[in-house]
Amino acid sequence: MASREIHFVLKWSLRLGVHDRQWKSAITVVLPKPNKPSYSNPRAYHPIQLLECLGKLLEKIVAKHFTFDIGKYELVPFEQFGGRLAASCMDAGLSLVHDIKLAWRHSKVASFLAIDIKGFFNNINHRHMVKVLWEAGFALPEVRWVESFLSDRHASIRLDNYSSPMLPIDIGSPQGSPCSLVLSVIYSASLIIAVRDHGFLHTQISILASLKSFVDDLGLVRADLKGHSDENS
């Protein structure tokens, strides 16, 4: 396919809000995670969806657009360091180190609670995802494209020499897609805001209580007077 034809197909796919059905059939390769004590547990494996290249090119274009809009219109709280321009996992770590050292400077004890959201990409509700995008102010063709992108998906599981028949997938965002990260970050923004603004992070005793997040990894930082944490426990 010539570059002009590719440009035509991608442009009108976006304008019409359509993700071709052939681009939504994936081969899910199951890869073993390293250094697991037993591979009889399904959690010892990591599934990766292999998708058609032209469809992934369109997904990358959409992901770039959404990432730009996140920064321009502040659609995701700054506590979320994933899926943003000019932000990375390193920035999240540096911010955490800053808060801990600030607590030490004020003779406080810093505590950190790490939280990992299981099945972050796999449990996205498609209807709610579309609702979140529409309420966030995304253009109708973009919202329609995401609805088309998430719907009518099929995948075949491949493990060693075994390949299953194509099975329907009616929930989640495909891992391995350029869009999955940015869509998941937009989807979970309300959760980050709710935790950030909750009363337990704002007390008379703590001078520092903050939330850090990088995609599906959350962390709560709290600084207390020395001895206060022990007394409460």
Coordinates of N, CA and C in Angstrom, one line a residue, residues 24-166:
K24 N -8.8 -5.4 14.7 CA -9.2 -5.7 16.1 C -9.2 -7.2 16.4
S25 N -8.6 -7.9 15.5 CA -8.3 -9.4 15.8 C -6.9 -9.5 16.2
A26 N -6.6 -10.0 17.4 CA -5.3 -10.1 17.9 C -4.9 -11.5 18.2
I27 N -3.6 -11.8 18.1 CA -3.0 -13.0 18.6 C -2.4 -12.7 20.0
T28 N -2.9 -13.3 21.0 CA -2.4 -13.1 22.4 C -1.3 -14.1 22.7
V29 N -0.1 -13.7 22.8 CA 1.0 -14.5 23.1 C 1.3 -14.5 24.6
V30 N 1.3 -15.7 25.2 CA 1.5 -15.8 26.6 C 2.9 -16.1 27.0
L31 N 3.5 -15.1 27.6 CA 5.0 -15.2 27.9 C 5.2 -15.4 29.4
P32 N 6.1 -16.3 29.8 CA 6.3 -16.6 31.2 C 7.1 -15.4 31.8
K33 N 6.7 -15.0 33.0 CA 7.5 -14.0 33.7 C 8.7 -14.6 34.4
P34 N 9.8 -13.9 34.4 CA 11.1 -14.5 34.9 C 11.1 -14.7 36.4
N35 N 11.8 -15.7 36.8 CA 12.1 -16.0 38.3 C 10.8 -16.2 39.1
K36 N 9.8 -16.9 38.5 CA 8.7 -17.3 39.3 C 8.9 -18.7 39.9
P37 N 8.4 -18.9 41.2 CA 8.7 -20.2 41.8 C 7.9 -21.3 41.2
S38 N 6.8 -21.0 40.6 CA 6.0 -22.1 40.0 C 5.2 -21.5 38.8
Y39 N 5.3 -22.2 37.6 CA 4.6 -21.8 36.4 C 3.2 -22.5 36.3
S40 N 2.8 -23.1 37.3 CA 1.4 -23.7 37.3 C 0.4 -22.6 37.6
N41 N 0.8 -21.5 38.1 CA -0.1 -20.4 38.4 C -0.2 -19.5 37.2
P42 N -1.5 -19.2 36.8 CA -1.6 -18.3 35.6 C -1.0 -17.0 35.7
R43 N -0.9 -16.5 37.0 CA -0.3 -15.1 37.2 C 1.2 -15.1 36.9
A44 N 1.8 -16.3 36.7 CA 3.2 -16.4 36.4 C 3.5 -16.1 34.9
Y45 N 2.4 -15.8 34.1 CA 2.5 -15.5 32.7 C 2.0 -14.1 32.4
H46 N 2.5 -13.5 31.4 CA 2.2 -12.2 30.9 C 1.7 -12.2 29.5
P47 N 0.4 -11.9 29.3 CA -0.2 -12.0 27.9 C 0.1 -10.7 27.1
I48 N 0.5 -10.8 25.9 CA 0.8 -9.6 25.0 C 0.0 -9.8 23.8
Q49 N -0.8 -8.8 23.4 CA -1.6 -8.9 22.2 C -0.8 -8.4 21.0
L50 N -0.7 -9.2 19.9 CA -0.1 -8.8 18.7 C -1.1 -8.4 17.7
L51 N -1.0 -7.1 17.3 CA -2.1 -6.5 16.5 C -1.5 -6.1 15.1
E52 N -2.4 -5.9 14.1 CA -2.1 -5.6 12.8 C -1.4 -4.2 12.8
C53 N -0.3 -4.1 12.0 CA 0.6 -2.9 12.1 C -0.1 -1.6 11.6
L54 N -0.9 -1.6 10.6 CA -1.6 -0.4 10.1 C -2.6 0.1 11.2
G55 N -3.3 -0.8 11.9 CA -4.1 -0.4 13.0 C -3.4 0.2 14.1
K56 N -2.2 -0.4 14.4 CA -1.4 0.2 15.5 C -0.9 1.6 15.2
L57 N -0.6 1.8 13.9 CA -0.2 3.1 13.5 C -1.3 4.2 13.7
L58 N -2.5 3.8 13.4 CA -3.6 4.7 13.7 C -3.8 4.9 15.2
E59 N -3.6 3.8 16.0 CA -3.7 3.9 17.4 C -2.7 4.9 18.0
K60 N -1.5 4.8 17.5 CA -0.4 5.7 17.9 C -0.7 7.1 17.6
I61 N -1.3 7.4 16.5 CA -1.7 8.8 16.1 C -2.8 9.3 17.1
V62 N -3.8 8.5 17.4 CA -4.8 8.8 18.4 C -4.2 9.1 19.8
A63 N -3.3 8.2 20.2 CA -2.7 8.3 21.5 C -1.9 9.6 21.6
K64 N -1.2 10.0 20.5 CA -0.5 11.3 20.5 C -1.5 12.5 20.7
H65 N -2.6 12.4 20.0 CA -3.6 13.5 20.1 C -4.2 13.5 21.5
F66 N -4.5 12.4 22.1 CA -5.1 12.4 23.4 C -4.0 12.9 24.5
T67 N -2.8 12.5 24.3 CA -1.8 12.9 25.2 C -1.6 14.4 25.2
F68 N -1.6 15.0 24.0 CA -1.6 16.4 23.9 C -2.7 17.1 24.6
D69 N -3.9 16.6 24.4 CA -5.1 17.2 25.0 C -5.1 17.1 26.5
I70 N -4.5 16.0 27.0 CA -4.4 15.8 28.5 C -3.6 17.0 29.1
G71 N -2.5 17.3 28.4 CA -1.6 18.4 28.9 C -2.3 19.8 28.7
K72 N -2.9 20.0 27.5 CA -3.4 21.3 27.2 C -4.6 21.6 28.0
Y73 N -5.5 20.7 28.3 CA -6.7 21.0 29.0 C -6.7 20.4 30.4
E74 N -5.5 19.9 30.9 CA -5.4 19.4 32.3 C -6.5 18.4 32.6
L75 N -6.6 17.4 31.8 CA -7.6 16.4 32.0 C -7.3 15.3 33.0
V76 N -6.0 15.2 33.3 CA -5.5 14.2 34.3 C -4.8 15.0 35.4
P77 N -5.0 14.6 36.6 CA -4.4 15.3 37.8 C -2.8 15.2 37.7
F78 N -2.1 16.2 38.2 CA -0.7 16.1 38.2 C -0.1 15.0 39.0
E79 N -0.9 14.5 39.9 CA -0.4 13.3 40.7 C -0.2 12.1 39.9
Q80 N -0.8 12.1 38.7 CA -0.6 10.9 37.7 C 0.6 11.3 36.8
F81 N 1.7 10.5 36.9 CA 2.9 10.8 36.1 C 2.9 10.0 34.9
G82 N 2.0 9.0 34.7 CA 2.0 8.2 33.5 C 1.0 8.8 32.4
G83 N 1.3 8.5 31.2 CA 0.5 9.0 30.1 C 0.4 10.5 29.9
R84 N 1.5 11.2 30.3 CA 1.5 12.6 30.2 C 2.8 13.0 29.4
L85 N 2.8 14.2 28.8 CA 3.9 14.7 28.2 C 4.9 15.3 29.3
A86 N 6.2 15.1 29.0 CA 7.2 15.7 29.9 C 7.1 15.1 31.4
A87 N 6.6 13.9 31.5 CA 6.5 13.2 32.8 C 6.9 11.8 32.6
S88 N 7.5 11.2 33.6 CA 8.0 9.8 33.5 C 8.0 9.1 34.9
C89 N 8.3 7.9 34.9 CA 8.5 7.1 36.1 C 9.6 7.7 37.0
M90 N 10.6 8.2 36.3 CA 11.7 8.9 37.0 C 11.2 10.1 37.8
D91 N 10.4 10.9 37.1 CA 9.8 12.1 37.8 C 9.0 11.7 39.0
A92 N 8.2 10.6 38.9 CA 7.5 10.2 40.1 C 8.4 9.8 41.2
G93 N 9.5 9.1 40.9 CA 10.5 8.7 42.0 C 11.1 9.9 42.6
L94 N 11.5 10.9 41.8 CA 12.1 12.1 42.3 C 11.2 12.9 43.2
S95 N 9.9 13.0 42.8 CA 8.9 13.7 43.6 C 8.7 13.0 44.9
L96 N 8.8 11.6 44.9 CA 8.7 10.9 46.2 C 9.9 11.2 47.1
V97 N 11.1 11.1 46.5 CA 12.3 11.4 47.3 C 12.2 12.8 47.9
H98 N 11.7 13.8 47.1 CA 11.6 15.2 47.6 C 10.7 15.3 48.8
D99 N 9.5 14.6 48.8 CA 8.6 14.7 49.9 C 9.2 14.0 51.1
I100 N 9.9 12.9 51.0 CA 10.5 12.2 52.1 C 11.6 13.1 52.7
K101 N 12.4 13.7 51.9 CA 13.5 14.5 52.5 C 12.9 15.8 53.1
L102 N 11.8 16.3 52.6 CA 11.1 17.4 53.2 C 10.6 17.1 54.6
A103 N 10.1 15.9 54.7 CA 9.6 15.4 56.0 C 10.8 15.3 57.0
W104 N 11.9 14.8 56.6 CA 13.1 14.6 57.4 C 13.6 16.0 57.9
R105 N 13.5 17.0 56.9 CA 14.0 18.3 57.3 C 13.2 18.9 58.4
H106 N 11.9 18.5 58.5 CA 11.1 19.0 59.6 C 11.0 18.1 60.7
S107 N 12.0 17.2 60.8 CA 12.0 16.2 61.9 C 10.8 15.3 62.0
K108 N 10.3 14.9 60.9 CA 9.1 14.1 60.8 C 9.5 12.7 60.3
V109 N 8.6 11.8 60.6 CA 8.8 10.4 60.1 C 7.9 10.2 58.8
A110 N 8.5 9.8 57.7 CA 7.8 9.6 56.5 C 7.4 8.1 56.3
S111 N 6.2 7.9 55.9 CA 5.7 6.6 55.7 C 5.1 6.5 54.2
F112 N 5.3 5.4 53.6 CA 4.9 5.3 52.2 C 4.1 4.0 52.0
L113 N 2.9 4.1 51.5 CA 2.1 2.9 51.2 C 2.0 2.7 49.7
A114 N 2.5 1.6 49.2 CA 2.5 1.3 47.7 C 1.2 0.4 47.4
I115 N 0.5 0.8 46.3 CA -0.7 0.1 45.9 C -0.6 -0.2 44.4
D116 N -0.8 -1.5 44.1 CA -0.8 -1.9 42.7 C -2.2 -2.3 42.3
I117 N -2.8 -1.7 41.2 CA -4.1 -2.1 40.8 C -4.0 -3.3 39.8
K118 N -4.6 -4.4 40.2 CA -4.5 -5.6 39.4 C -5.5 -5.5 38.2
G119 N -5.1 -5.9 37.1 CA -5.9 -6.0 35.9 C -6.3 -4.6 35.5
F120 N -5.4 -3.6 35.5 CA -5.7 -2.2 35.2 C -6.2 -2.1 33.8
F121 N -5.5 -2.6 32.8 CA -6.0 -2.5 31.4 C -7.1 -3.5 31.1
N122 N -7.1 -4.6 31.8 CA -8.1 -5.7 31.4 C -9.5 -5.4 31.9
N123 N -9.7 -4.5 32.8 CA -11.0 -4.3 33.4 C -11.7 -3.0 33.1
I124 N -11.3 -2.4 32.0 CA -11.9 -1.1 31.6 C -13.3 -1.4 31.0
N125 N -14.3 -0.8 31.5 CA -15.6 -0.9 31.0 C -15.8 0.0 29.8
H126 N -16.2 -0.6 28.6 CA -16.2 0.1 27.4 C -17.2 1.3 27.4
R127 N -18.4 1.0 27.9 CA -19.4 2.0 27.9 C -19.0 3.2 28.8
H128 N -18.4 2.9 30.0 CA -18.0 3.9 30.9 C -16.8 4.7 30.3
M129 N -15.9 4.0 29.5 CA -14.8 4.7 28.9 C -15.3 5.7 27.9
V130 N -16.3 5.4 27.1 CA -16.9 6.3 26.2 C -17.5 7.5 26.9
K131 N -18.2 7.2 28.0 CA -18.9 8.3 28.8 C -17.8 9.2 29.4
V132 N -16.7 8.7 29.9 CA -15.7 9.5 30.4 C -15.1 10.5 29.4
L133 N -14.8 9.9 28.2 CA -14.3 10.8 27.1 C -15.2 11.9 26.7
W134 N -16.5 11.5 26.6 CA -17.5 12.5 26.1 C -17.6 13.6 27.2
E135 N -17.7 13.2 28.4 CA -17.8 14.2 29.5 C -16.6 15.1 29.7
A136 N -15.4 14.5 29.2 CA -14.2 15.3 29.3 C -14.0 16.3 28.2
G137 N -14.9 16.2 27.2 CA -15.0 17.2 26.1 C -14.2 16.8 24.8
F138 N -13.9 15.5 24.7 CA -13.3 15.1 23.4 C -14.3 15.2 22.3
A139 N -13.7 15.4 21.1 CA -14.6 15.6 19.9 C -15.3 14.3 19.6
L140 N -16.5 14.5 19.0 CA -17.4 13.3 18.7 C -16.7 12.3 17.8
P141 N -16.0 12.6 16.7 CA -15.3 11.6 16.0 C -14.3 10.8 16.8
E142 N -13.6 11.5 17.7 CA -12.6 10.8 18.6 C -13.3 9.8 19.5
V143 N -14.5 10.2 20.1 CA -15.2 9.4 21.0 C -15.8 8.2 20.2
R144 N -16.3 8.4 19.0 CA -16.8 7.3 18.2 C -15.7 6.4 17.8
W145 N -14.5 6.9 17.5 CA -13.4 6.0 17.1 C -13.0 5.1 18.3
V146 N -13.0 5.7 19.5 CA -12.6 4.8 20.7 C -13.7 3.8 20.9
E147 N -15.0 4.1 20.7 CA -16.1 3.2 20.9 C -15.9 2.0 19.8
S148 N -15.5 2.4 18.6 CA -15.3 1.4 17.6 C -14.0 0.6 17.9
F149 N -13.0 1.2 18.4 CA -11.8 0.6 18.7 C -11.9 -0.5 19.8
L150 N -12.8 -0.2 20.8 CA -12.9 -1.1 21.9 C -14.0 -2.2 21.6
S151 N -14.9 -2.0 20.7 CA -16.0 -2.9 20.5 C -15.6 -4.0 19.4
D152 N -16.3 -5.1 19.5 CA -16.2 -6.2 18.5 C -14.7 -6.7 18.4
R153 N -14.1 -6.8 19.5 CA -12.7 -7.3 19.5 C -12.6 -8.8 19.6
H154 N -11.6 -9.4 19.0 CA -11.5 -10.9 19.1 C -10.0 -11.2 19.3
A155 N -9.7 -12.3 20.0 CA -8.3 -12.6 20.2 C -8.2 -14.2 20.3
S156 N -7.0 -14.6 19.8 CA -6.7 -16.0 19.9 C -5.5 -16.1 20.8
I157 N -5.5 -17.1 21.7 CA -4.4 -17.3 22.7 C -3.4 -18.3 22.1
R158 N -2.1 -17.9 22.2 CA -1.1 -18.8 21.7 C -0.1 -19.1 22.8
L159 N 0.0 -20.3 23.2 CA 0.9 -20.8 24.2 C 1.7 -22.0 23.7
D160 N 3.0 -21.8 23.5 CA 3.9 -22.8 22.9 C 3.4 -23.1 21.5
N161 N 3.0 -24.3 21.2 CA 2.5 -24.7 19.9 C 1.0 -24.7 19.8
Y162 N 0.3 -24.3 20.9 CA -1.2 -24.3 20.9 C -1.7 -22.9 20.5
S163 N -2.7 -22.9 19.7 CA -3.5 -21.7 19.3 C -5.0 -21.9 19.5
S164 N -5.6 -21.1 20.3 CA -7.1 -21.3 20.5 C -7.8 -20.6 19.3
P165 N -9.1 -20.9 19.1 CA -9.9 -20.2 18.1 C -10.1 -18.8 18.6
M166 N -10.5 -17.9 17.7 CA -10.8 -16.5 18.0 C -11.9 -16.4 18.9

